[in-house]
Structure formats: C-alpha cells, structure tokens
Amino acid sequence: MHMRLLVTGGAGYIGSVVSARLIADGHDVVVLDDLSTGHADAVPAGARLVRGDLRSEAGRVLAGGVDAVLHFAARSLVAESVQRPDLYWSSNLGGTLALLDAMNAAGVNRIVFSSTAAVYGEPDAVPITETAPARPTSPYGASKVAVDTALAEYARMHGIGAVSLRYFNVAGAQPDPPGGWLGERHATETHLIPNILAVALRGSGQVSIFGADYPTRDGTCIRDYIHVSDLAAAHVLALAACTAGQHKVYNLGSGSGFSNREVLAACQEVTGRPIAFRIAPRRPGDPAVLVASSERIAADLGWRPRRGLREMTADAWAFTCARAGA
Ligand code: UDP
C-alpha cells in the first residue's frame, strides 16, 4: 500500500538508506533534517528535503498529510553525551516529545523509532533479549530509554502504534544508483569499520584497537554487526507492524558477534591491503561482549539478517573508495 512517510534524520547514515528503500518500494518520502550532522546530498533522489528542527517544523510537515513517521533524528555520540548531557536530553527526548505531540495534533498515529543496544548497558548475559533490564551507561543510552518509555505512554494514552528497533552495530553501505553509494559520513568518526577503512585508504598511519585484555576469545571486544540494508528491511516490516495502542520493542542483530581483531582481518581481506594497528587502552564504558538475540523479530515479523561481515566490509570499502574518488 502506497504511503506518505515522514523520515526525520533522513540525511544521516541510516535514515538515508531507509529513505532510499522506502522510495524504491513506491512510497512518498519527506525528509526532515536540520543537517547538523546529516548531508543534503545523502537524501535520496525522489525524497523531498525540509531543512529544520523537529521542534519547530514537525507540525508543519505533518499537517501536509503523512501516514506514518520513521524517526532517526538524534544525537548519537556516546562520549559527547557524557560531556554535554543537556544536548542529548533536549534533542533526543525533547525533540521526540515535540514530534509525538505534533503527530497527535495532526492525527498521525504510527511511528518507527531508531533505538539502540546502548539502552542495555553492561549486560548480565548474552545474547541480549528485549526483556533484559535497561541500564544505560551514558546519557545517550538514557535518552533513548526515556523515548522508549514515552512511546509506551503515548501508545497507552493516545492510541499510537509504535515500534522501537534497538540496533546493535550497524555497518556497510548501500548502492545508490546510478553509480553512487549511501554510507557512513560522520564528521567525528568513532566507529570501528570506517576507522579501519580510513587507514586502508590512506595507506599510512594505524588504527587504534581499544583494549586487548577483555575476557573474550582473542582479548578484544566482540560486537554484533548488521548490514544497513538488512536494517532497512527491518524498518519496512516494523512499519507494517505498528498496531494502535501498542509499543513493540525489537532487537536488531544477528545473534553472533565478531571481535575487533576479526573485523580488522575481514577489512584486510576485502581491501587486499595491510592495515597497521596498535593496541590502545580500553575505551571507557565499552562492555566486553554485546550480542543481540533477534529471536523476537524473527518470530513476530519474519526478519533475519541476510548479509554477513564480508559483505558489510566490502560494501563499506566500495563506499569509502567511491567517496574518495579512488
Ligand atoms: N573500536 C576500536 N577502535 C576504533 C573504534 C572502535 O577498537 O577506532 C572498538 C570499540 O572499542 C568497540 C568496537 O570497536 O570495542 C566497536 O565500537 P564502535 O564505536 O564501532 O561501536 P559501539 O559498539 O561502541 O557502538
């Protein structure tokens, strides 16, 4: 069924890939993004970009007629959130509350929310299920928990249908025909795979691996990686699963993880380049192992990741080379 969709944060990494998928599926997409971290040229052809803040613009965009919202707009740097929690509360919680109120006023009652594994903090057990306690270790994670709580309240009070997708480690890139790619372009890049590939591209310097004394198979942290295109497919299913009066929560991961050294090896293999690294001190707040149980979304929505680490690193490399004109 054709829908008119508002994608907040659609100029960012995940929002742009999901927007492209929604357009390919035949929907009308309006992107609302303040371009504080996103890029206007990442908004896929076929989407209309409205530049502005959620708090001032959401009402106007929704009044234009929207069937559902996919909400990606957020600040997402854990370390920054520790330094400036105020920014995270005002953007992530304040922005979402403004969006929810604007949805109510406009009679829009479906929302898919971009949540995160950071809501769980240091897990008691892995794989992590959705019933694990939310014990975030950063203001970033706490702001996402607060939104999940608000979504449950708005579902109960106002009858909206909400789905929160808790992403584990998103990676990879997606072709953007003709000839382009949509991928990670953060001004401050903190993620492992883009940092490794930047060293491969430069052919000099070294990537820091944070900690080699964790209680894991090779001493480095283990994370559960998921291809951004698989993530986009989950959003399509979640949109169809928004049920009036309910707030549903799903983890998005693969059920197994790769260590930082294994990720480095995969990057060396796909790039065909040696990549220098050094073992650096642990990064504060990094749990040893974060792996998702995705059984709930598999059972309820039939979603399963289809692309593995090799495809993620190969696509991220193709994107990196395309951007560099290499
Ligand atoms: N990491 C690293 N070097 C980097 C960036 C990340 O060793 O330049 C490690 C980080 O400490 C963690 C893993 O890679 O163990 C994944 O970190 P990332 O920031 O990509 O995602 P997170 O799991 O923090 O969301």
Coordinates of C-alpha atoms and ligand atoms in Angstrom, one line a residue:
M1 CA 0.0 0.0 0.0
H2 CA 1.3 3.4 -1.0
M3 CA 2.1 5.7 2.0
R4 CA 3.2 9.2 2.6
L5 CA 6.1 9.0 5.1
L6 CA 8.0 11.5 7.2
V7 CA 11.6 10.4 7.8
T8 CA 13.3 12.5 10.4
G9 CA 17.0 12.4 10.2
G10 CA 16.8 11.2 6.6
A11 CA 20.0 12.9 5.7
G12 CA 22.0 10.7 8.0
Y13 CA 23.6 7.3 7.5
I14 CA 20.8 5.0 8.5
G15 CA 17.9 7.5 7.7
S16 CA 19.2 8.0 4.1
V17 CA 19.4 4.2 3.4
V18 CA 16.0 3.6 4.8
S19 CA 14.6 6.5 2.8
A20 CA 16.0 5.0 -0.4
R21 CA 14.4 1.7 0.4
L22 CA 11.0 3.3 1.1
I23 CA 11.2 5.2 -2.2
A24 CA 12.2 2.1 -4.1
D25 CA 9.1 0.5 -2.5
G26 CA 6.9 3.2 -4.1
H27 CA 6.2 5.4 -1.1
D28 CA 6.3 9.2 -0.9
V29 CA 9.1 10.4 1.5
V30 CA 9.6 13.7 3.1
V31 CA 12.9 14.1 5.0
L32 CA 13.0 16.5 7.9
D33 CA 16.6 17.1 8.9
D34 CA 18.5 20.1 10.4
L35 CA 21.6 19.0 8.6
S36 CA 23.6 19.4 11.9
T37 CA 25.2 16.0 11.2
G38 CA 23.5 14.8 8.0
H39 CA 24.2 15.8 4.4
A40 CA 21.7 17.2 1.9
D41 CA 23.3 15.2 -0.9
A42 CA 22.7 12.0 1.1
V43 CA 18.9 12.5 0.8
P44 CA 18.0 10.1 -2.0
A45 CA 16.6 11.4 -5.2
G46 CA 12.8 11.3 -5.0
A47 CA 12.6 12.4 -1.4
R48 CA 11.7 16.0 -0.5
L49 CA 14.1 17.6 2.0
V50 CA 12.8 20.0 4.6
R51 CA 15.7 21.6 6.5
G52 CA 14.7 22.4 10.0
D53 CA 14.4 21.4 13.6
L54 CA 11.9 18.8 14.8
R55 CA 10.7 21.1 17.5
S56 CA 9.7 23.9 15.1
E57 CA 9.0 22.1 11.8
A58 CA 7.4 18.7 12.6
G59 CA 3.9 20.1 12.9
R60 CA 4.1 21.9 9.6
V61 CA 5.3 18.9 7.7
L62 CA 2.8 16.6 9.4
A63 CA 0.0 19.0 8.5
G64 CA 0.8 18.4 4.9
G65 CA -0.6 14.9 5.2
V66 CA 1.5 12.0 6.5
D67 CA 0.5 8.4 7.1
A68 CA 3.4 7.4 9.4
V69 CA 6.8 8.6 10.8
L70 CA 10.2 6.9 10.8
H71 CA 12.2 8.8 13.5
F72 CA 16.0 8.8 13.1
A73 CA 16.9 12.4 14.0
A74 CA 19.1 12.2 17.1
R75 CA 22.5 12.9 18.5
S76 CA 24.4 9.7 18.8
L77 CA 27.9 10.2 20.1
V78 CA 28.3 8.4 23.5
A79 CA 31.4 10.3 24.6
E80 CA 29.8 13.7 23.6
S81 CA 26.7 12.7 25.6
V82 CA 28.8 12.3 28.8
Q83 CA 30.3 15.8 28.3
R84 CA 27.1 17.5 27.2
P85 CA 24.1 15.5 28.5
D86 CA 21.9 18.6 28.2
L87 CA 22.2 18.4 24.4
Y88 CA 21.1 14.8 24.4
W89 CA 18.1 15.4 26.6
S90 CA 16.9 18.4 24.6
S91 CA 17.5 16.8 21.2
N92 CA 16.7 13.2 21.7
L93 CA 14.0 13.4 24.3
G94 CA 12.7 17.0 23.8
G95 CA 12.8 16.6 20.0
T96 CA 10.8 13.3 20.2
L97 CA 8.2 14.6 22.6
A98 CA 7.7 17.6 20.2
L99 CA 7.3 15.1 17.4
L100 CA 4.8 13.0 19.3
D101 CA 2.7 16.0 20.2
A102 CA 2.8 17.2 16.6
M103 CA 1.7 13.7 15.5
N104 CA -1.2 13.8 17.9
A105 CA -2.3 17.2 16.7
A106 CA -2.1 16.0 13.1
G107 CA -3.8 12.7 13.7
V108 CA -0.7 10.7 12.7
N109 CA -0.6 7.5 14.8
R110 CA 2.2 5.3 13.6
I111 CA 5.9 5.7 14.4
V112 CA 9.0 3.5 14.0
F113 CA 11.8 4.7 16.3
S114 CA 15.5 4.3 16.0
S115 CA 16.7 2.9 19.3
T116 CA 19.9 1.3 20.3
A117 CA 21.7 -1.5 22.1
A118 CA 23.1 1.3 24.3
V119 CA 19.9 1.1 26.3
Y120 CA 21.1 -2.2 27.9
G121 CA 24.5 -1.0 29.1
E122 CA 26.7 -3.8 30.5
P123 CA 24.6 -7.0 30.0
D124 CA 24.3 -9.7 32.6
A125 CA 24.0 -12.3 29.9
V126 CA 24.4 -12.6 26.1
P127 CA 22.7 -12.9 23.7
I128 CA 20.7 -9.9 25.0
T129 CA 16.9 -10.3 24.8
E130 CA 14.4 -7.4 24.9
T131 CA 13.4 -8.4 28.4
A132 CA 16.9 -7.6 29.7
P133 CA 16.9 -4.6 32.1
A134 CA 17.6 -1.2 30.6
R135 CA 20.6 0.1 32.4
P136 CA 22.3 2.6 30.1
T137 CA 25.8 3.7 31.0
S138 CA 25.6 7.0 29.1
P139 CA 23.3 10.0 28.7
Y140 CA 22.9 8.9 25.1
G141 CA 21.5 5.5 26.1
A142 CA 19.5 7.1 28.8
S143 CA 17.8 9.5 26.4
K144 CA 16.9 6.5 24.2
V145 CA 15.4 4.6 27.1
A146 CA 13.4 7.8 28.0
V147 CA 12.0 7.9 24.5
D148 CA 11.0 4.2 24.7
T149 CA 9.2 4.9 27.9
A150 CA 7.4 7.9 26.3
L151 CA 6.4 5.8 23.4
A152 CA 4.8 3.2 25.7
E153 CA 2.9 6.1 27.4
Y154 CA 1.8 7.7 24.2
A155 CA 0.6 4.3 23.0
R156 CA -1.4 3.8 26.1
M157 CA -2.7 7.4 26.4
H158 CA -3.2 8.4 22.8
G159 CA -3.5 5.0 21.0
I160 CA -0.5 5.5 18.7
G161 CA 1.2 2.3 17.3
A162 CA 5.0 2.5 17.9
V163 CA 7.9 0.1 17.2
S164 CA 11.3 0.7 18.7
L165 CA 14.2 -1.0 16.9
R166 CA 17.2 -1.5 19.0
Y167 CA 20.2 -1.6 16.7
F168 CA 23.4 -3.3 17.6
N169 CA 26.4 -2.4 15.4
V170 CA 25.3 -1.1 12.0
A171 CA 27.8 -1.3 9.2
G172 CA 28.1 -1.4 5.4
A173 CA 26.8 0.8 2.7
Q174 CA 24.1 0.6 0.0
P175 CA 24.4 1.3 -3.7
D176 CA 22.6 4.5 -4.7
P177 CA 22.0 4.1 -8.5
P178 CA 23.3 5.3 -10.8
G179 CA 26.8 4.7 -9.6
G180 CA 26.7 6.2 -6.1
W181 CA 26.7 4.8 -2.6
L182 CA 24.9 5.7 0.7
G183 CA 27.1 5.1 3.7
E184 CA 28.7 6.4 6.9
R185 CA 30.0 10.0 6.7
H186 CA 30.3 11.2 10.2
A187 CA 32.4 14.4 10.8
T188 CA 33.6 12.8 14.0
E189 CA 34.0 9.1 13.1
T190 CA 34.1 6.9 16.2
H191 CA 33.1 3.6 14.6
L192 CA 35.5 0.7 14.1
I193 CA 34.9 -0.3 10.5
P194 CA 35.1 3.3 9.0
N195 CA 38.2 4.0 11.1
I196 CA 39.9 0.8 9.8
L197 CA 39.0 1.6 6.2
A198 CA 40.2 5.2 6.5
V199 CA 43.7 3.8 7.4
A200 CA 43.4 1.3 4.4
L201 CA 42.6 4.2 2.1
R202 CA 45.4 6.5 3.3
G203 CA 47.9 3.7 3.2
S204 CA 49.6 5.2 6.2
G205 CA 49.0 5.6 9.9
Q206 CA 47.4 3.0 12.1
V207 CA 44.1 2.2 13.6
S208 CA 43.8 2.0 17.4
I209 CA 42.2 -1.1 18.8
F210 CA 40.8 -0.2 22.2
G211 CA 41.8 -2.9 24.6
A212 CA 43.2 -6.4 24.1
D213 CA 42.7 -7.7 27.6
Y214 CA 39.0 -8.4 27.6
P215 CA 37.7 -11.8 28.6
T216 CA 37.0 -12.8 25.0
R217 CA 38.4 -15.4 22.6
D218 CA 41.2 -13.0 21.4
G219 CA 41.1 -10.3 24.1
T220 CA 39.3 -7.7 22.0
C221 CA 35.7 -6.7 22.3
I222 CA 33.0 -8.6 20.5
R223 CA 30.1 -6.8 18.7
D224 CA 27.1 -7.9 16.7
Y225 CA 27.3 -6.3 13.3
I226 CA 24.3 -5.8 11.0
H227 CA 24.3 -4.6 7.4
V228 CA 22.5 -1.3 6.9
S229 CA 20.4 -2.7 4.1
D230 CA 19.2 -5.5 6.4
L231 CA 18.3 -2.8 8.9
A232 CA 16.3 -1.0 6.2
A233 CA 14.3 -4.2 5.5
A234 CA 13.5 -4.4 9.2
H235 CA 12.1 -0.9 9.2
V236 CA 9.7 -1.8 6.3
L237 CA 8.5 -4.8 8.4
A238 CA 8.2 -2.6 11.5
L239 CA 6.1 0.0 9.7
A240 CA 3.6 -2.7 8.8
A241 CA 3.7 -4.0 12.4
C242 CA 2.6 -0.7 14.0
T243 CA -0.5 -1.6 15.9
A244 CA -2.8 1.1 17.5
G245 CA -2.3 1.3 21.3
Q246 CA 0.8 -0.9 21.3
H247 CA 4.5 -0.2 21.8
K248 CA 6.7 -3.0 20.5
V249 CA 10.4 -3.4 21.0
Y250 CA 12.8 -5.4 18.8
N251 CA 16.5 -6.0 18.9
L252 CA 18.2 -5.9 15.5
G253 CA 21.4 -8.0 15.5
S254 CA 22.4 -11.4 14.2
G255 CA 22.8 -13.5 17.4
S256 CA 26.6 -13.8 17.0
G257 CA 29.5 -11.5 17.1
F258 CA 32.9 -10.7 15.8
S259 CA 35.9 -9.5 17.7
N260 CA 37.7 -6.3 16.8
R261 CA 40.6 -8.3 15.6
E262 CA 38.3 -10.4 13.4
V263 CA 36.8 -7.2 11.9
L264 CA 40.3 -5.9 11.2
A265 CA 41.1 -9.2 9.4
A266 CA 37.9 -9.0 7.3
C267 CA 38.9 -5.5 6.3
Q268 CA 42.4 -6.6 5.3
E269 CA 40.9 -9.3 3.2
V270 CA 38.4 -7.2 1.3
T271 CA 40.7 -4.3 0.8
G272 CA 43.7 -6.5 -0.1
R273 CA 45.8 -4.1 1.9
P274 CA 47.8 -4.5 5.0
I275 CA 46.3 -2.3 7.7
A276 CA 48.6 -1.2 10.5
F277 CA 47.1 -1.2 14.0
R278 CA 48.2 -0.7 17.6
I279 CA 46.6 -1.9 20.8
A280 CA 45.4 1.2 22.7
P281 CA 43.9 1.4 26.2
R282 CA 40.3 0.4 26.7
R283 CA 37.7 3.0 25.8
P284 CA 35.7 3.8 28.9
G285 CA 32.3 2.3 29.0
D286 CA 32.9 -0.5 26.4
P287 CA 31.4 -3.8 27.5
A288 CA 33.4 -6.9 26.5
V289 CA 30.6 -8.5 24.5
L290 CA 27.4 -7.1 23.0
V291 CA 25.4 -9.7 21.0
A292 CA 21.7 -9.5 20.3
S293 CA 19.1 -12.1 20.5
S294 CA 16.9 -11.3 17.5
E295 CA 14.5 -14.2 18.1
R296 CA 11.6 -11.9 18.8
I297 CA 11.7 -10.0 15.5
A298 CA 12.4 -13.3 13.6
A299 CA 9.3 -14.9 15.3
D300 CA 7.0 -11.9 15.0
L301 CA 8.0 -10.2 11.7
G302 CA 10.0 -12.9 10.0
W303 CA 13.1 -10.7 9.8
R304 CA 16.5 -12.2 9.6
P305 CA 19.8 -10.6 8.6
R306 CA 20.9 -11.8 5.1
R307 CA 24.3 -10.2 4.7
G308 CA 27.4 -11.2 6.7
L309 CA 30.6 -9.4 7.8
R310 CA 32.4 -9.8 4.5
E311 CA 29.6 -8.1 2.6
M312 CA 29.4 -5.3 5.2
T313 CA 33.1 -4.6 5.0
A314 CA 33.2 -5.0 1.2
D315 CA 30.3 -2.5 0.8
A316 CA 31.7 -0.1 3.3
W317 CA 35.0 -0.3 1.3
A318 CA 33.3 0.4 -2.0
F319 CA 31.6 3.4 -0.5
T320 CA 34.9 4.7 1.0
C321 CA 36.6 4.4 -2.4
A322 CA 33.7 6.0 -4.2
R323 CA 33.7 9.0 -1.9
A324 CA 37.5 9.3 -2.2
G325 CA 37.2 9.0 -6.0
A326 CA 39.7 6.2 -5.7
Ligands
UDP1 N1 36.9 0.4 18.4 C1 38.3 0.4 18.2 N2 38.9 1.4 17.5 C2 38.2 2.4 16.9 C3 36.8 2.4 17.1 C4 36.2 1.4 17.8 O1 39.0 -0.5 18.8 O2 38.8 3.2 16.3 C5 36.3 -0.7 19.1 C6 35.4 -0.2 20.3 O3 36.2 0.0 21.5 C7 34.4 -1.4 20.4 C8 34.2 -1.8 19.0 O4 35.4 -1.3 18.3 O5 35.1 -2.4 21.1 C9 33.0 -1.2 18.3 O6 33.0 0.2 18.6 P1 32.1 1.1 17.7 O7 32.4 2.5 18.2 O8 32.2 0.9 16.2 O9 30.6 0.8 18.1 P2 29.9 0.6 19.5 O10 29.9 -0.8 19.9 O11 30.6 1.5 20.5 O12 28.5 1.1 19.3

